[in-house]
CSV table of C-alpha atoms and ligand atoms in Angstrom, one decimal:
chain,number,residue,atom,x,y,z
A,1,MET,CA,108.9,104.1,139.3
A,2,ALA,CA,108.7,102.4,142.5
A,3,ASP,CA,109.3,105.2,144.8
A,4,ALA,CA,108.2,107.9,142.5
A,5,VAL,CA,107.0,111.2,144.2
A,6,TYR,CA,104.7,113.2,142.1
A,7,LEU,CA,104.1,116.7,143.1
A,8,ASP,CA,102.9,118.3,139.9
A,9,TYR,CA,99.1,118.4,140.6
A,10,ASN,CA,98.8,121.8,139.3
A,11,ALA,CA,99.9,120.5,135.8
A,12,THR,CA,97.7,117.5,135.8
A,13,THR,CA,96.4,115.1,138.6
A,14,PRO,CA,96.1,111.3,138.6
A,15,LEU,CA,92.6,110.0,138.0
A,16,LYS,CA,90.9,108.6,140.9
A,17,PRO,CA,90.1,104.9,140.8
A,18,ALA,CA,86.3,105.7,141.0
A,19,VAL,CA,86.7,108.2,138.1
A,20,TYR,CA,88.5,105.6,136.1
A,21,ASP,CA,85.7,103.0,136.8
A,22,VAL,CA,82.9,105.4,135.6
A,23,MET,CA,84.9,106.1,132.6
A,24,ALA,CA,85.6,102.3,131.7
A,25,GLU,CA,82.0,101.7,131.9
A,26,ALA,CA,81.1,104.4,129.6
A,27,PHE,CA,83.7,103.4,127.2
A,28,GLY,CA,82.3,99.9,127.3
A,29,ASP,CA,79.0,101.2,126.1
A,30,VAL,CA,77.9,102.4,122.7
A,31,GLY,CA,75.7,105.5,122.1
A,32,ASN,CA,75.5,108.9,120.7
A,33,ALA,CA,74.0,111.2,123.5
A,34,SER,CA,71.8,112.7,120.9
A,35,ALA,CA,70.4,109.6,119.5
A,36,VAL,CA,66.7,108.8,120.8
A,37,HIS,CA,67.2,104.8,121.1
A,38,ALA,CA,68.2,103.2,124.4
A,39,TYR,CA,71.8,103.4,123.7
A,40,GLY,CA,71.6,107.2,123.1
A,41,ARG,CA,69.4,107.7,126.1
A,42,ARG,CA,72.1,105.9,128.3
A,43,ALA,CA,74.7,108.2,127.0
A,44,ARG,CA,72.5,111.3,127.6
A,45,SER,CA,71.9,109.9,131.1
A,46,ARG,CA,75.6,109.7,131.7
A,47,VAL,CA,76.1,113.4,130.4
A,48,GLU,CA,73.1,114.9,132.5
A,49,THR,CA,74.3,113.0,135.7
A,50,ALA,CA,77.7,114.6,135.3
A,51,ARG,CA,76.1,118.0,134.7
A,52,GLU,CA,74.3,117.7,138.0
A,53,GLN,CA,77.7,116.7,139.7
A,54,VAL,CA,79.5,119.6,138.2
A,55,ALA,CA,76.8,122.0,138.9
A,56,ALA,CA,76.8,120.9,142.7
A,57,LEU,CA,80.6,121.6,142.8
A,58,ALA,CA,80.2,125.2,141.4
A,59,GLY,CA,77.0,125.7,143.5
A,60,VAL,CA,74.8,126.4,140.3
A,61,HIS,CA,71.8,124.9,138.5
A,62,ALA,CA,72.6,122.2,135.9
A,63,ASN,CA,71.4,124.3,133.0
A,64,GLN,CA,74.2,126.7,133.8
A,65,VAL,CA,76.9,124.2,132.9
A,66,THR,CA,78.2,123.7,129.2
A,67,PHE,CA,80.8,121.0,128.7
A,68,THR,CA,83.8,121.9,126.6
A,69,SER,CA,87.1,120.3,125.6
A,70,GLY,CA,88.8,122.0,128.6
A,71,ALA,CA,89.4,125.5,130.2
A,72,THR,CA,91.4,126.6,127.2
A,73,GLU,CA,88.3,126.4,125.1
A,74,SER,CA,86.0,127.8,127.8
A,75,ASN,CA,88.5,130.9,128.3
A,76,ASN,CA,88.8,131.4,124.5
A,77,ALA,CA,85.0,131.2,124.0
A,78,VAL,CA,84.5,134.1,126.4
A,79,LEU,CA,87.4,136.3,125.5
A,80,LYS,CA,86.6,135.9,121.7
A,81,HIS,CA,83.1,136.8,122.2
A,82,PHE,CA,84.1,140.3,123.4
A,83,ALA,CA,86.8,140.7,120.9
A,84,GLY,CA,86.9,144.4,119.6
A,85,ARG,CA,85.7,145.8,122.9
A,86,ARG,CA,87.7,146.8,126.0
A,87,ILE,CA,88.8,143.7,128.0
A,88,LEU,CA,90.7,143.8,131.2
A,89,ILE,CA,92.7,140.8,132.6
A,90,GLY,CA,94.8,140.1,135.7
A,91,ALA,CA,98.6,140.3,134.9
A,92,THR,CA,99.1,136.8,136.3
A,93,GLU,CA,96.6,135.1,134.2
A,94,HIS,CA,97.3,131.6,132.5
A,95,ASN,CA,98.4,131.6,128.9
A,96,ALA,CA,94.9,130.2,128.0
A,97,ILE,CA,93.8,133.8,128.6
A,98,CYS,CA,97.1,135.9,127.9
A,99,ASN,CA,97.6,134.3,124.6
A,100,CYS,CA,94.2,134.7,123.3
A,101,PRO,CA,94.4,136.8,119.9
A,102,VAL,CA,92.2,139.6,121.4
A,103,ASP,CA,93.4,143.1,122.8
A,104,LEU,CA,93.9,142.8,126.4
A,105,GLU,CA,94.9,145.3,129.1
A,106,LEU,CA,96.7,143.9,132.0
A,107,ILE,CA,95.7,144.9,135.4
A,108,PRO,CA,98.9,145.1,137.6
A,109,VAL,CA,99.3,142.9,140.6
A,110,ASP,CA,101.2,143.5,143.9
A,111,GLN,CA,104.3,141.6,145.0
A,112,ASP,CA,102.2,138.8,146.5
A,113,GLY,CA,100.3,138.5,143.2
A,114,LEU,CA,97.2,140.2,144.3
A,115,ILE,CA,95.3,142.6,142.1
A,116,ASN,CA,96.5,146.1,142.8
A,117,ILE,CA,93.2,147.6,143.9
A,118,ASP,CA,94.2,151.3,143.2
A,119,ALA,CA,95.5,150.4,139.8
A,120,PHE,CA,92.4,148.5,139.0
A,121,GLU,CA,90.0,151.4,140.1
A,122,LYS,CA,92.1,153.7,138.0
A,123,MET,CA,91.6,151.5,135.0
A,124,LEU,CA,87.9,151.4,135.7
A,125,GLU,CA,87.7,155.1,135.9
A,126,THR,CA,89.8,155.9,132.8
A,127,GLY,CA,89.1,155.0,129.2
A,128,PRO,CA,85.9,153.5,127.8
A,129,ALA,CA,83.9,151.3,129.9
A,130,PRO,CA,85.3,147.8,129.9
A,131,ALA,CA,83.1,144.9,128.4
A,132,LEU,CA,84.8,142.1,130.1
A,133,ILE,CA,87.0,141.7,133.0
A,134,SER,CA,88.7,138.3,133.6
A,135,ILE,CA,90.4,137.4,136.8
A,136,MET,CA,91.5,134.0,137.9
A,137,LEU,CA,90.2,132.6,141.1
A,138,VAL,CA,93.6,130.7,141.8
A,139,ASN,CA,96.9,131.2,140.2
A,140,ASN,CA,98.6,127.9,138.7
A,141,GLU,CA,102.1,129.0,139.7
A,142,THR,CA,101.7,130.4,143.1
A,143,GLY,CA,98.3,129.2,144.5
A,144,VAL,CA,97.5,132.8,145.3
A,145,ILE,CA,93.7,133.3,145.8
A,146,GLN,CA,92.2,136.5,144.1
A,147,PRO,CA,89.3,138.2,145.9
A,148,VAL,CA,87.3,137.8,142.8
A,149,ALA,CA,83.9,138.7,144.5
A,150,LYS,CA,85.3,141.9,145.9
A,151,LEU,CA,86.8,142.9,142.5
A,152,ALA,CA,83.7,142.0,140.5
A,153,LYS,CA,81.4,143.9,143.0
A,154,LEU,CA,83.8,147.1,142.6
A,155,ALA,CA,83.7,146.8,138.9
A,156,LYS,CA,79.9,146.3,138.6
A,157,ALA,CA,79.3,149.2,140.9
A,158,LYS,CA,81.2,151.5,138.4
A,159,HIS,CA,79.9,149.7,135.2
A,160,ARG,CA,76.6,148.0,135.4
A,161,ASP,CA,77.0,146.2,132.2
A,162,VAL,CA,80.5,144.8,132.6
A,163,PHE,CA,80.8,141.0,132.3
A,164,ILE,CA,83.1,139.3,134.7
A,165,HIS,CA,84.9,135.9,134.0
A,166,SER,CA,87.0,133.9,136.3
A,167,ASP,CA,89.3,131.0,135.5
A,168,ALA,CA,88.7,128.8,138.4
A,169,VAL,CA,90.6,125.8,137.2
A,170,GLN,CA,93.1,125.6,140.1
A,171,ALA,CA,90.5,126.4,142.6
A,172,ALA,CA,88.2,123.4,141.7
A,173,GLY,CA,88.5,120.8,144.4
A,174,ARG,CA,91.0,122.8,146.4
A,175,ILE,CA,88.8,125.4,147.9
A,176,LYS,CA,84.9,125.8,147.9
A,177,ILE,CA,83.5,127.4,144.8
A,178,ASP,CA,80.4,129.3,145.2
A,179,PHE,CA,79.9,130.8,141.7
A,180,PRO,CA,77.0,133.0,142.6
A,181,GLY,CA,78.9,134.4,145.5
A,182,LEU,CA,81.7,135.4,143.0
A,183,TYR,CA,79.4,137.8,141.4
A,184,ALA,CA,80.9,136.5,138.1
A,185,ASP,CA,79.0,135.9,134.8
A,186,PHE,CA,81.2,133.2,133.6
A,187,MET,CA,83.6,130.7,134.9
A,188,SER,CA,86.0,128.0,133.5
A,189,LEU,CA,86.7,124.7,135.0
A,190,SER,CA,89.0,121.7,133.7
A,191,ALA,CA,88.5,118.1,134.8
A,192,HIS,CA,92.1,117.1,134.8
A,193,LYS,CA,93.2,119.5,137.5
A,194,MET,CA,90.6,117.7,139.9
A,195,ALA,CA,91.4,113.9,139.4
A,196,GLY,CA,89.4,113.7,136.3
A,197,PRO,CA,90.5,113.2,132.6
A,198,GLN,CA,92.2,115.5,130.3
A,199,GLY,CA,90.5,117.1,127.4
A,200,VAL,CA,87.2,117.9,129.1
A,201,GLY,CA,86.2,121.0,130.9
A,202,ALA,CA,83.1,123.3,131.4
A,203,LEU,CA,82.0,126.9,131.2
A,204,ILE,CA,79.6,128.2,133.8
A,205,CYS,CA,77.4,130.9,132.8
A,206,ALA,CA,75.2,133.0,134.9
A,207,PRO,CA,71.5,133.1,134.1
A,208,GLY,CA,70.7,135.7,131.3
A,209,THR,CA,74.2,136.0,130.0
A,210,PRO,CA,74.7,136.1,126.2
A,211,SER,CA,75.6,132.9,124.3
A,212,VAL,CA,79.4,132.7,123.7
A,213,ALA,CA,79.1,129.8,121.4
A,214,PHE,CA,82.4,129.1,119.8
A,215,MET,CA,82.0,125.9,118.1
A,216,HIS,CA,79.3,125.6,115.5
A,217,GLY,CA,77.7,122.6,114.0
A,218,GLY,CA,75.1,120.4,115.7
A,219,GLY,CA,72.8,121.6,118.4
A,220,GLN,CA,74.6,119.9,121.4
A,221,GLU,CA,74.8,121.5,124.7
A,222,LYS,CA,71.8,123.9,124.2
A,223,ARG,CA,73.6,125.0,120.9
A,224,GLN,CA,76.4,126.5,123.2
A,225,ARG,CA,79.0,124.0,122.0
A,226,ALA,CA,78.5,121.9,118.9
A,227,GLY,CA,80.1,118.5,118.5
A,228,THR,CA,79.4,115.0,119.8
A,229,GLU,CA,79.8,115.0,123.5
A,230,ASN,CA,82.9,113.2,124.9
A,231,VAL,CA,80.6,111.0,127.0
A,232,ALA,CA,83.2,109.0,128.9
A,233,GLY,CA,85.3,112.2,129.7
A,234,ILE,CA,82.2,114.0,130.8
A,235,ALA,CA,81.0,111.0,132.9
A,236,GLY,CA,84.7,111.1,134.5
A,237,PHE,CA,84.5,114.8,135.0
A,238,GLY,CA,81.1,114.5,136.8
A,239,LYS,CA,82.5,111.7,139.2
A,240,ALA,CA,85.6,113.8,140.0
A,241,ALA,CA,83.5,116.8,140.8
A,242,GLU,CA,81.4,114.7,143.1
A,243,LEU,CA,84.3,113.3,144.8
A,244,ALA,CA,86.1,116.6,145.0
A,245,ILE,CA,83.5,118.1,147.4
A,246,ALA,CA,84.0,115.1,149.8
A,247,ASP,CA,87.8,115.3,149.4
A,248,MET,CA,88.1,119.1,150.6
A,249,ALA,CA,89.2,117.9,154.0
A,250,HIS,CA,92.4,116.4,152.7
A,251,TYR,CA,93.4,119.9,151.7
A,252,GLN,CA,93.5,120.9,155.3
A,253,GLN,CA,96.0,118.2,155.8
A,254,LEU,CA,97.9,119.3,152.8
A,255,GLY,CA,98.1,122.7,154.3
A,256,VAL,CA,99.7,121.4,157.4
A,257,TRP,CA,102.2,119.6,155.5
A,258,ARG,CA,102.9,122.5,153.2
A,259,GLU,CA,103.7,124.7,156.2
A,260,LYS,CA,106.1,122.1,157.6
A,261,MET,CA,107.9,121.9,154.2
A,262,GLU,CA,108.1,125.6,153.8
A,263,ARG,CA,109.6,125.9,157.3
A,264,ALA,CA,112.1,123.1,156.8
A,265,LEU,CA,113.2,124.7,153.3
A,266,LYS,CA,113.8,128.1,154.8
A,267,GLU,CA,115.8,126.6,157.7
A,268,ALA,CA,118.0,124.6,155.3
A,269,ALA,CA,118.4,127.6,152.9
A,270,PRO,CA,117.6,131.0,154.4
A,271,GLY,CA,118.2,132.7,151.1
A,272,CYS,CA,115.2,130.9,149.5
A,273,LYS,CA,112.0,132.8,148.9
A,274,ILE,CA,108.3,131.8,148.5
A,275,PHE,CA,106.2,133.7,146.2
A,276,GLY,CA,102.9,134.8,147.2
A,277,GLU,CA,103.6,133.9,150.8
A,278,GLY,CA,101.9,137.2,152.2
A,279,ALA,CA,98.6,136.4,150.3
A,280,PRO,CA,95.9,133.9,150.9
A,281,ARG,CA,97.0,130.6,149.0
A,282,THR,CA,95.5,127.3,148.2
A,283,ALA,CA,96.9,124.7,150.5
A,284,ASN,CA,98.6,122.6,147.9
A,285,THR,CA,101.0,125.0,146.1
A,286,THR,CA,104.3,126.4,146.8
A,287,ALA,CA,106.4,128.7,144.4
A,288,LEU,CA,110.0,128.2,145.8
A,289,CYS,CA,112.7,130.3,144.6
A,290,MET,CA,116.4,129.5,145.2
A,291,PRO,CA,118.5,132.4,143.6
A,292,GLY,CA,121.7,131.1,142.2
A,293,LEU,CA,120.1,127.8,141.3
A,294,PRO,CA,118.4,127.6,137.9
A,295,ALA,CA,115.1,125.8,137.9
A,296,GLN,CA,116.3,123.7,135.0
A,297,THR,CA,119.1,122.4,137.1
A,298,GLN,CA,116.8,121.8,140.1
A,299,LEU,CA,114.2,120.0,138.0
A,300,MET,CA,116.7,117.6,136.3
A,301,THR,CA,118.4,116.8,139.6
A,302,LEU,CA,115.2,116.0,141.2
A,303,ASP,CA,113.8,114.1,138.3
A,304,LEU,CA,116.8,111.7,138.6
A,305,ALA,CA,115.8,111.2,142.3
A,306,GLY,CA,112.3,110.3,141.1
A,307,ILE,CA,110.6,113.6,142.1
A,308,ALA,CA,108.1,115.1,139.6
A,309,ILE,CA,107.6,118.8,140.0
A,310,SER,CA,107.5,121.6,137.7
A,311,SER,CA,108.8,125.2,137.2
A,312,GLY,CA,106.0,127.8,136.3
A,313,SER,CA,103.1,126.6,134.3
A,314,ALA,CA,103.1,123.4,132.4
A,315,CYS,CA,102.6,125.1,129.2
A,316,SER,CA,105.9,127.0,129.5
A,317,SER,CA,107.9,124.3,131.2
A,318,GLY,CA,110.4,122.7,128.9
A,319,THR,CA,111.1,126.2,127.5
A,320,PHE,CA,112.5,127.5,130.7
A,321,LYS,CA,111.8,131.2,129.9
A,322,PRO,CA,111.4,133.3,132.9
A,323,SER,CA,108.0,133.1,134.4
A,324,ARG,CA,105.8,135.8,133.3
A,325,VAL,CA,103.5,135.5,136.2
A,326,LEU,CA,106.6,135.9,138.8
A,327,GLN,CA,107.9,138.8,136.8
A,328,ALA,CA,104.4,140.5,137.1
A,329,MET,CA,104.9,140.1,140.9
A,330,GLY,CA,108.2,142.0,140.6
A,331,ALA,CA,110.5,139.0,140.4
A,332,SER,CA,114.0,139.6,138.7
A,333,GLU,CA,114.8,137.5,135.8
A,334,GLU,CA,117.1,135.5,138.0
A,335,GLU,CA,114.5,134.8,140.4
A,336,ALA,CA,111.8,134.0,137.7
A,337,THR,CA,114.1,131.4,136.3
A,338,SER,CA,115.0,129.9,139.7
A,339,THR,CA,111.7,129.1,140.9
A,340,LEU,CA,110.1,125.6,141.4
A,341,ARG,CA,106.5,124.7,141.7
A,342,ILE,CA,105.6,122.2,144.1
A,343,SER,CA,101.9,121.1,143.9
A,344,SER,CA,100.3,118.4,146.0
A,345,GLY,CA,96.8,116.7,145.8
A,346,TRP,CA,94.5,113.9,146.6
A,347,ASN,CA,97.0,111.1,146.6
A,348,THR,CA,99.8,113.0,148.3
A,349,LYS,CA,101.2,111.6,151.5
A,350,GLU,CA,103.3,112.9,154.1
A,351,SER,CA,106.2,110.8,152.9
A,352,ASP,CA,106.2,112.4,149.5
A,353,ILE,CA,106.7,115.8,151.1
A,354,ASP,CA,109.3,114.5,153.4
A,355,ALA,CA,111.1,112.9,150.3
A,356,PHE,CA,111.0,116.5,148.7
A,357,ILE,CA,112.3,118.2,151.6
A,358,ASP,CA,115.2,115.7,152.1
A,359,HIS,CA,116.2,115.7,148.3
A,360,TRP,CA,115.9,119.4,147.9
A,361,THR,CA,117.8,120.2,151.0
A,362,ALA,CA,120.7,117.8,149.9
A,363,MET,CA,120.7,119.2,146.3
A,364,VAL,CA,121.0,122.8,147.7
A,365,ARG,CA,123.8,121.9,150.0
A,366,ARG,CA,125.6,120.2,147.0
A,367,LEU,CA,125.2,122.7,144.2
A,368,LEU,CA,125.0,126.1,145.8
A,369,PRO,CA,128.0,128.0,147.4
A,370,GLN,CA,127.6,128.6,151.1
A,371,SER,CA,127.3,132.4,150.5
A,372,GLU,CA,124.3,132.0,148.2
A,373,LYS,CA,122.5,129.8,150.4
A,374,GLU,CA,122.3,132.5,153.2
A,375,SER,CA,121.7,135.6,151.1
A,376,ALA,CA,118.5,136.1,149.0
S,401,PLP,N1,93.8,127.9,133.3
S,401,PLP,C1,94.6,127.5,134.3
S,401,PLP,C2,94.7,128.5,135.5
S,401,PLP,C3,95.3,126.4,134.2
S,401,PLP,O1,96.2,126.2,135.2
S,401,PLP,C4,95.3,125.6,133.0
S,401,PLP,C5,96.0,124.3,132.8
S,401,PLP,O2,97.4,124.4,132.9
S,401,PLP,C6,94.3,125.9,132.0
S,401,PLP,C7,93.6,127.2,132.2
S,401,PLP,C8,94.1,125.2,130.8
S,401,PLP,O3,93.2,124.2,131.1
S,401,PLP,P1,93.1,123.0,130.0
S,401,PLP,O4,94.3,122.1,130.1
S,401,PLP,O5,91.8,122.3,130.5
S,401,PLP,O6,92.9,123.6,128.7
């Protein structure tokens, strides 16, 4: 599409050209990273370079990085390890946490999507000691940033042995990640949310944590994750991690454009609402609710205009069920089915944001009765 506008970076991101180049080079080569010959050693070197690069992004030592097939696998590995014991998770976690087939207790959030501290403390004080608490660093639908370090410290002060996991998929490349500063024991990352390839991710573990090995077979990844390494994917992930560190400044710019966009949308339709607006958010995400205009209608209208956005998480788009995340934040069913997610990234230009503002405001003027535009 010649003038296509892609604003769905929280679903997946375009590869950066340098990532593509590193992967193309790896695909052009042969070699199992476990083989001892020169080909194998070259593949191994690609994997270990990537490990250093991902470790630098997370602020950890390379031996704390285990490559996986993505964040779904990383999340599942941690949660399943603690199956049968008490596990607390944030109410707005991704399906890759919520749908894991283990018993989970939801920690309520407030209307901005932040963990409700009083409710959290009460959960820590009642019932058996939790074995694991999983709280995402950044929400995929709203961009809301949870104070993971504060919550982890609070939990560990009450229960010394509790393990903390954080799904940091939507934080990587968008805000600085300092794993030791989060006071977490495990953290999940995914390459394709940060200009890397789909189907590769990582689990970061604090020193001394138990093995949460999930795949069994060969001795790859220090016996943490069996299976021949996806060398090209891992190499691309590493390059993406390296570039993400340098690219953080672009997110300042995205924040300026986002502010301009949100102001323009509210001026054009005073009845619209932005979820998570009162909380710290990543600079690239807006959850925009226009009551009276179903997200499905908005998505299709904008798609015809060449604008790619999403409603809620990618996993539930297409089904158009009310967003579970927004409902946990107190949204009505109508609000939770009338919300779009606009998410920008490394290759977004100001003209993309301007095109969205123009098409969205024209759509609202065309499709929504005057009374609804003005009342929330
Ligand atoms: N966690 C969050 C917050 C996500 O946004 C996603 C992707 O949508 C995932 C986990 C799943 O990641 P992956 O696609 O690498 O399995």
